[in-house]
mmCIF file of C-alpha atoms in Angstrom:
data_model
loop_
_atom_site.group_PDB
_atom_site.id
_atom_site.type_symbol
_atom_site.label_atom_id
_atom_site.label_comp_id
_atom_site.label_asym_id
_atom_site.label_seq_id
_atom_site.Cartn_x
_atom_site.Cartn_y
_atom_site.Cartn_z
ATOM 1 C CA MET A 5 -90.583 35.846 212.780
ATOM 2 C CA LYS A 6 -90.814 35.246 209.074
ATOM 3 C CA LEU A 7 -92.193 31.802 208.322
ATOM 4 C CA ILE A 8 -91.512 30.148 204.983
ATOM 5 C CA ARG A 9 -92.256 26.804 203.407
ATOM 6 C CA PHE A 10 -89.958 25.398 200.746
ATOM 7 C CA GLY A 11 -89.343 22.413 198.513
ATOM 8 C CA GLN A 12 -90.965 20.755 195.552
ATOM 9 C CA GLU A 13 -94.736 20.519 195.304
ATOM 10 C CA GLY A 14 -96.031 17.770 197.548
ATOM 11 C CA ASN A 15 -92.822 17.663 199.568
ATOM 12 C CA GLU A 16 -92.737 21.064 201.227
ATOM 13 C CA LYS A 17 -90.972 21.685 204.528
ATOM 14 C CA PRO A 18 -91.266 24.478 207.107
ATOM 15 C CA GLY A 19 -88.533 27.060 207.443
ATOM 16 C CA LEU A 20 -87.692 30.506 208.740
ATOM 17 C CA ILE A 21 -85.932 33.621 207.567
ATOM 18 C CA LEU A 22 -83.595 34.730 210.341
ATOM 19 C CA GLU A 23 -82.856 38.365 211.159
ATOM 20 C CA SER A 24 -79.606 37.956 209.232
ATOM 21 C CA GLY A 25 -81.651 37.124 206.126
ATOM 22 C CA LYS A 26 -80.510 33.505 206.090
ATOM 23 C CA LYS A 27 -83.201 30.919 205.349
ATOM 24 C CA VAL A 28 -83.151 27.835 207.558
ATOM 25 C CA ASP A 29 -84.950 24.486 207.664
ATOM 26 C CA VAL A 30 -86.983 23.931 210.848
ATOM 27 C CA SER A 31 -88.559 20.621 209.886
ATOM 28 C CA ALA A 32 -86.844 19.110 212.968
ATOM 29 C CA PHE A 33 -89.430 21.020 214.991
ATOM 30 C CA GLY A 34 -91.814 18.372 213.733
ATOM 31 C CA GLU A 35 -94.754 20.463 212.557
ATOM 32 C CA ASP A 36 -95.892 22.155 209.376
ATOM 33 C CA TYR A 37 -97.572 25.564 209.427
ATOM 34 C CA ASP A 38 -101.122 24.282 209.492
ATOM 35 C CA GLU A 39 -104.288 24.622 211.563
ATOM 36 C CA ASN A 40 -102.890 22.561 214.423
ATOM 37 C CA PHE A 41 -99.676 24.597 214.520
ATOM 38 C CA PHE A 42 -101.411 27.967 214.701
ATOM 39 C CA GLY A 43 -104.138 26.698 217.016
ATOM 40 C CA THR A 44 -101.715 25.389 219.649
ATOM 41 C CA ASN A 45 -99.548 28.490 220.078
ATOM 42 C CA GLY A 46 -97.157 27.165 217.462
ATOM 43 C CA ILE A 47 -95.460 30.509 216.860
ATOM 44 C CA GLU A 48 -94.573 30.853 220.549
ATOM 45 C CA ARG A 49 -93.502 27.202 220.812
ATOM 46 C CA LEU A 50 -91.328 27.506 217.726
ATOM 47 C CA ALA A 51 -89.655 30.653 219.103
ATOM 48 C CA GLU A 52 -88.863 28.814 222.340
ATOM 49 C CA TRP A 53 -87.541 25.767 220.456
ATOM 50 C CA LEU A 54 -85.248 27.967 218.390
ATOM 51 C CA LYS A 55 -83.358 29.112 221.487
ATOM 52 C CA GLY A 56 -81.693 25.714 221.691
ATOM 53 C CA GLN A 57 -80.860 25.406 217.984
ATOM 54 C CA ASP A 58 -77.444 26.568 216.796
ATOM 55 C CA ASN A 59 -76.839 24.695 213.551
ATOM 56 C CA LEU A 60 -80.063 24.561 211.609
ATOM 57 C CA PRO A 61 -79.692 23.439 207.962
ATOM 58 C CA GLU A 62 -79.534 26.364 205.569
ATOM 59 C CA VAL A 63 -82.051 26.593 202.738
ATOM 60 C CA SER A 64 -80.528 27.427 199.371
ATOM 61 C CA ASP A 65 -81.765 30.443 197.453
ATOM 62 C CA ASP A 66 -82.323 28.016 194.572
ATOM 63 C CA GLU A 67 -85.045 26.197 196.508
ATOM 64 C CA ARG A 68 -88.634 26.741 195.432
ATOM 65 C CA LEU A 69 -90.678 28.714 197.946
ATOM 66 C CA ALA A 70 -94.097 27.210 198.621
ATOM 67 C CA ALA A 71 -97.185 28.920 199.983
ATOM 68 C CA SER A 72 -96.400 30.174 203.483
ATOM 69 C CA ILE A 73 -99.364 28.340 205.047
ATOM 70 C CA CYS A 74 -100.151 24.652 204.668
ATOM 71 C CA ARG A 75 -103.656 24.239 203.193
ATOM 72 C CA PRO A 76 -105.989 26.347 205.380
ATOM 73 C CA SER A 77 -109.617 25.415 205.902
ATOM 74 C CA LYS A 78 -110.739 28.429 203.890
ATOM 75 C CA ILE A 79 -109.764 31.605 202.081
ATOM 76 C CA VAL A 80 -112.277 34.354 202.798
ATOM 77 C CA CYS A 81 -111.984 37.332 200.463
ATOM 78 C CA ILE A 82 -113.337 40.845 200.811
ATOM 79 C CA GLY A 83 -114.614 42.666 197.729
ATOM 80 C CA LEU A 84 -114.608 46.382 197.010
ATOM 81 C CA ASN A 85 -112.693 47.163 200.200
ATOM 82 C CA TYR A 86 -110.656 50.065 198.815
ATOM 83 C CA ALA A 87 -112.613 53.231 198.152
ATOM 84 C CA LYS A 88 -110.798 54.030 194.894
ATOM 85 C CA HIS A 89 -111.185 50.452 193.621
ATOM 86 C CA ALA A 90 -114.942 50.600 194.188
ATOM 87 C CA ALA A 91 -115.014 53.823 192.184
ATOM 88 C CA GLU A 92 -113.065 52.349 189.237
ATOM 89 C CA SER A 93 -115.407 49.349 189.250
ATOM 90 C CA GLY A 94 -118.381 51.696 188.961
ATOM 91 C CA MET A 95 -119.781 50.477 192.271
ATOM 92 C CA ASP A 96 -120.729 52.220 195.495
ATOM 93 C CA VAL A 97 -118.651 51.741 198.622
ATOM 94 C CA PRO A 98 -120.457 48.884 200.376
ATOM 95 C CA ALA A 99 -122.373 49.468 203.606
ATOM 96 C CA GLU A 100 -121.138 46.095 204.900
ATOM 97 C CA PRO A 101 -118.145 43.978 203.840
ATOM 98 C CA VAL A 102 -118.656 42.073 200.592
ATOM 99 C CA ILE A 103 -117.673 38.459 201.251
ATOM 100 C CA PHE A 104 -116.776 35.676 198.846
ATOM 101 C CA PHE A 105 -114.708 32.509 198.990
ATOM 102 C CA LYS A 106 -111.701 31.302 197.055
ATOM 103 C CA ALA A 107 -111.040 27.570 196.882
ATOM 104 C CA THR A 108 -107.953 26.464 198.795
ATOM 105 C CA SER A 109 -107.017 24.277 195.804
ATOM 106 C CA ALA A 110 -106.032 27.542 194.076
ATOM 107 C CA ILE A 111 -103.086 28.054 196.458
ATOM 108 C CA VAL A 112 -99.586 27.919 194.983
ATOM 109 C CA GLY A 113 -96.156 29.247 195.856
ATOM 110 C CA PRO A 114 -95.376 32.947 195.450
ATOM 111 C CA ASN A 115 -93.253 32.498 192.343
ATOM 112 C CA ASP A 116 -95.011 29.542 190.745
ATOM 113 C CA ASP A 117 -96.455 29.846 187.243
ATOM 114 C CA VAL A 118 -100.055 30.998 186.997
ATOM 115 C CA ILE A 119 -102.142 29.110 184.465
ATOM 116 C CA ILE A 120 -104.677 31.094 182.446
ATOM 117 C CA PRO A 121 -107.767 28.858 182.629
ATOM 118 C CA LYS A 122 -109.209 26.976 179.689
ATOM 119 C CA GLY A 123 -111.435 29.346 177.720
ATOM 120 C CA SER A 124 -110.329 32.424 179.639
ATOM 121 C CA GLU A 125 -110.063 35.799 177.967
ATOM 122 C CA LYS A 126 -110.323 38.011 181.058
ATOM 123 C CA THR A 127 -107.763 36.903 183.650
ATOM 124 C CA ASP A 128 -106.980 39.837 185.962
ATOM 125 C CA TRP A 129 -104.560 40.694 188.780
ATOM 126 C CA GLU A 130 -105.210 41.881 192.360
ATOM 127 C CA VAL A 131 -102.472 42.566 194.918
ATOM 128 C CA GLU A 132 -103.857 42.062 198.437
ATOM 129 C CA LEU A 133 -102.855 42.083 202.081
ATOM 130 C CA ALA A 134 -103.915 38.772 203.601
ATOM 131 C CA VAL A 135 -104.426 38.182 207.308
ATOM 132 C CA VAL A 136 -103.738 34.745 208.813
ATOM 133 C CA ILE A 137 -105.869 33.703 211.768
ATOM 134 C CA GLY A 138 -103.948 32.467 214.796
ATOM 135 C CA ALA A 139 -106.729 31.537 217.211
ATOM 136 C CA LYS A 140 -110.262 30.268 216.674
ATOM 137 C CA ALA A 141 -112.645 33.205 216.264
ATOM 138 C CA SER A 142 -116.410 33.024 216.785
ATOM 139 C CA TYR A 143 -118.534 36.041 217.697
ATOM 140 C CA VAL A 144 -115.506 38.130 218.623
ATOM 141 C CA SER A 145 -115.645 41.862 219.255
ATOM 142 C CA GLU A 146 -113.641 44.403 217.290
ATOM 143 C CA GLU A 147 -111.745 45.180 220.499
ATOM 144 C CA ASP A 148 -110.623 41.548 220.803
ATOM 145 C CA ALA A 149 -110.199 40.811 217.103
ATOM 146 C CA MET A 150 -106.457 41.433 216.790
ATOM 147 C CA ASN A 151 -105.812 38.813 219.487
ATOM 148 C CA HIS A 152 -106.895 36.279 216.867
ATOM 149 C CA VAL A 153 -104.260 37.292 214.292
ATOM 150 C CA ALA A 154 -101.162 35.161 213.696
ATOM 151 C CA GLY A 155 -99.641 37.346 211.013
ATOM 152 C CA TYR A 156 -99.792 38.689 207.479
ATOM 153 C CA VAL A 157 -98.883 37.520 204.000
ATOM 154 C CA LEU A 158 -98.768 38.796 200.420
ATOM 155 C CA HIS A 159 -101.515 37.394 198.176
ATOM 156 C CA ASN A 160 -102.350 37.887 194.497
ATOM 157 C CA ASP A 161 -106.093 37.313 194.178
ATOM 158 C CA TYR A 162 -106.192 36.383 190.495
ATOM 159 C CA SER A 163 -109.652 36.659 188.966
ATOM 160 C CA GLU A 164 -111.259 35.552 185.715
ATOM 161 C CA ARG A 165 -113.710 38.394 185.176
ATOM 162 C CA ALA A 166 -115.992 36.654 182.683
ATOM 163 C CA PHE A 167 -116.336 33.643 184.987
ATOM 164 C CA GLN A 168 -116.843 35.995 187.932
ATOM 165 C CA LEU A 169 -119.230 38.578 186.505
ATOM 166 C CA GLU A 170 -120.728 37.352 183.249
ATOM 167 C CA ARG A 171 -121.739 33.836 184.234
ATOM 168 C CA SER A 172 -124.682 33.276 186.559
ATOM 169 C CA GLY A 173 -123.996 32.539 190.206
ATOM 170 C CA GLN A 174 -121.419 33.733 192.690
ATOM 171 C CA TRP A 175 -117.984 35.286 192.255
ATOM 172 C CA VAL A 176 -116.245 32.123 193.474
ATOM 173 C CA LYS A 177 -116.190 30.685 189.920
ATOM 174 C CA GLY A 178 -113.888 33.449 188.752
ATOM 175 C CA LYS A 179 -111.661 33.264 191.809
ATOM 176 C CA SER A 180 -110.924 29.586 192.340
ATOM 177 C CA CYS A 181 -109.133 28.421 189.206
ATOM 178 C CA ASP A 182 -106.000 26.369 189.812
ATOM 179 C CA THR A 183 -102.947 28.574 190.626
ATOM 180 C CA PHE A 184 -105.126 31.657 191.268
ATOM 181 C CA ALA A 185 -103.833 32.155 194.838
ATOM 182 C CA PRO A 186 -100.063 32.688 195.035
ATOM 183 C CA VAL A 187 -99.268 33.166 198.740
ATOM 184 C CA GLY A 188 -95.950 34.359 200.173
ATOM 185 C CA PRO A 189 -92.942 34.602 200.056
ATOM 186 C CA TRP A 190 -93.247 34.563 203.855
ATOM 187 C CA LEU A 191 -95.732 34.901 206.661
ATOM 188 C CA ALA A 192 -94.713 37.799 208.901
ATOM 189 C CA THR A 193 -95.877 37.240 212.460
ATOM 190 C CA LYS A 194 -97.995 39.993 213.973
ATOM 191 C CA ASP A 195 -95.097 41.568 215.852
ATOM 192 C CA GLU A 196 -93.212 42.111 212.580
ATOM 193 C CA ILE A 197 -95.816 44.514 211.161
ATOM 194 C CA LYS A 198 -96.163 47.690 213.215
ATOM 195 C CA ASP A 199 -99.304 48.991 211.494
ATOM 196 C CA PRO A 200 -101.098 46.802 208.917
ATOM 197 C CA HIS A 201 -103.306 49.778 208.068
ATOM 198 C CA ASN A 202 -100.361 51.772 206.717
ATOM 199 C CA LEU A 203 -98.560 49.526 204.245
ATOM 200 C CA ASN A 204 -97.635 50.383 200.679
ATOM 201 C CA LEU A 205 -98.685 47.735 198.185
ATOM 202 C CA TRP A 206 -97.988 47.607 194.457
ATOM 203 C CA LEU A 207 -98.205 45.432 191.368
ATOM 204 C CA LYS A 208 -96.516 45.547 187.957
ATOM 205 C CA VAL A 209 -97.405 43.812 184.693
ATOM 206 C CA ASN A 210 -94.465 43.356 182.325
ATOM 207 C CA GLY A 211 -92.577 46.008 184.303
ATOM 208 C CA LYS A 212 -95.346 48.620 184.141
ATOM 209 C CA MET A 213 -96.779 49.809 187.453
ATOM 210 C CA MET A 214 -100.509 49.055 187.520
ATOM 211 C CA GLN A 215 -101.369 49.206 191.227
ATOM 212 C CA ASN A 216 -99.639 51.483 193.721
ATOM 213 C CA SER A 217 -101.548 52.292 196.872
ATOM 214 C CA ASN A 218 -101.637 51.982 200.661
ATOM 215 C CA THR A 219 -103.757 49.992 203.075
ATOM 216 C CA ASP A 220 -104.856 53.281 204.643
ATOM 217 C CA ASP A 221 -107.468 53.330 201.835
ATOM 218 C CA LEU A 222 -109.217 50.249 203.267
ATOM 219 C CA VAL A 223 -112.936 50.791 203.760
ATOM 220 C CA PHE A 224 -113.162 48.158 206.517
ATOM 221 C CA GLY A 225 -110.101 47.623 208.686
ATOM 222 C CA ILE A 226 -108.814 44.290 209.961
ATOM 223 C CA PRO A 227 -110.526 44.309 213.398
ATOM 224 C CA THR A 228 -113.839 45.104 211.726
ATOM 225 C CA LEU A 229 -113.403 42.323 209.166
ATOM 226 C CA ILE A 230 -112.483 39.659 211.722
ATOM 227 C CA SER A 231 -115.343 40.605 214.029
ATOM 228 C CA TYR A 232 -117.822 40.826 211.147
ATOM 229 C CA LEU A 233 -116.847 37.486 209.599
ATOM 230 C CA SER A 234 -116.946 35.760 212.969
ATOM 231 C CA GLN A 235 -120.642 36.588 213.258
ATOM 232 C CA PHE A 236 -121.351 34.328 210.267
ATOM 233 C CA MET A 237 -118.705 31.603 210.477
ATOM 234 C CA THR A 238 -116.016 30.289 212.785
ATOM 235 C CA LEU A 239 -112.581 31.377 211.656
ATOM 236 C CA LEU A 240 -110.098 28.587 212.274
ATOM 237 C CA PRO A 241 -106.363 28.874 212.939
ATOM 238 C CA GLY A 242 -104.501 29.179 209.636
ATOM 239 C CA ASP A 243 -107.498 30.585 207.761
ATOM 240 C CA ILE A 244 -106.725 33.405 205.351
ATOM 241 C CA ILE A 245 -108.687 36.639 205.096
ATOM 242 C CA SER A 246 -107.712 38.487 201.931
ATOM 243 C CA THR A 247 -108.606 42.101 202.596
ATOM 244 C CA GLY A 248 -109.263 43.388 199.087
ATOM 245 C CA THR A 249 -107.359 45.087 196.295
ATOM 246 C CA PRO A 250 -106.682 48.761 195.540
ATOM 247 C CA PHE A 251 -107.407 50.577 192.290
ATOM 248 C CA GLY A 252 -105.526 49.660 189.129
ATOM 249 C CA VAL A 253 -106.903 46.261 188.155
ATOM 250 C CA GLY A 254 -107.289 45.384 184.481
ATOM 251 C CA LEU A 255 -111.070 45.454 184.693
ATOM 252 C CA GLY A 256 -110.992 49.114 185.702
ATOM 253 C CA LEU A 257 -108.916 50.352 182.772
ATOM 254 C CA ASN A 258 -110.451 51.999 179.714
ATOM 255 C CA PRO A 259 -110.434 49.850 177.705
ATOM 256 C CA PRO A 260 -109.953 46.885 180.094
ATOM 257 C CA VAL A 261 -106.640 45.012 179.878
ATOM 258 C CA TYR A 262 -106.276 41.338 180.728
ATOM 259 C CA LEU A 263 -103.383 38.941 181.128
ATOM 260 C CA LYS A 264 -102.115 36.751 178.313
ATOM 261 C CA ASP A 265 -99.651 33.945 177.809
ATOM 262 C CA GLY A 266 -96.098 35.155 178.448
ATOM 263 C CA ASP A 267 -97.001 38.077 180.720
ATOM 264 C CA VAL A 268 -95.054 38.591 183.948
ATOM 265 C CA VAL A 269 -96.684 39.904 187.112
ATOM 266 C CA GLU A 270 -94.640 41.243 190.038
ATOM 267 C CA LEU A 271 -96.064 42.504 193.319
ATOM 268 C CA GLY A 272 -95.130 43.427 196.863
ATOM 269 C CA ILE A 273 -96.195 44.834 200.231
ATOM 270 C CA ASP A 274 -94.087 46.610 202.828
ATOM 271 C CA GLY A 275 -92.659 44.042 205.245
ATOM 272 C CA LEU A 276 -94.109 41.082 203.347
ATOM 273 C CA GLY A 277 -91.666 40.797 200.480
ATOM 274 C CA THR A 278 -92.310 40.428 196.773
ATOM 275 C CA SER A 279 -93.465 37.706 194.425
ATOM 276 C CA LYS A 280 -93.350 37.108 190.688
ATOM 277 C CA GLN A 281 -95.565 34.970 188.471
ATOM 278 C CA ASN A 282 -95.190 33.995 184.827
ATOM 279 C CA LEU A 283 -98.538 33.607 183.046
ATOM 280 C CA LYS A 284 -98.984 30.525 180.908
ATOM 281 C CA ALA A 285 -101.927 29.437 178.791
ATOM 282 C CA TYR A 286 -103.778 26.293 179.813
ATOM 283 C CA LYS A 287 -102.774 23.216 177.851
ATOM 284 C CA GLY A 288 -105.127 20.253 178.150
#
């Protein structure tokens, strides 16, 4: 299934994209796509409920798409997880996954405006495959890890490089600015994606291709990441693991290139759709 959420900010509803491509409202099911939904076999229960539904309300193409997951407990991001991206960053391929957090308050819809933060001069782009946890994971093995996956979603891990790298402290400061986590357009359940380790992913800035790679370049695959993370924290249903970005970010160019007011970023991943963000300068 392809799960969507739609409607104006603060009034989002759950929906689905049917095999026909039609978008429908499933708010009559009575649950949003949140921790409780994923943690109580919500995907299976929703599929069963759908069998008795013949006339679900259609969702207009004019409706705003919201983030595909209702506020998860955490967004765990993986740094330097593509070999070529590590090289362009001038860093060695890590011996263990590099972990950092992104505040959930950064989450927005896939096509919402992205606000360049106050004082920012180095806002950057990062197309990423994100994994959504479907069952609580604590001390899981790599062999069992995929049983804890609900599905996958497109994520643009926007980063303010000066905040991230030139200010003391952890990377989270450059990752958590408001609007820095567009998620969607849909969450594809696990059965929809045959091989998450062989997906093309790309990103354009103002129509120019900047990132164009494949998840087969991942240093640490999804089972490894889930198992590894679960040794340090409990992954809860609905949590997002953003698996890293391939080469082609603005930081890696010579000279570096960063986003400015009026820029347009478009991105996509096989099976997970596309998204588009207009960049706007912060206005206090």
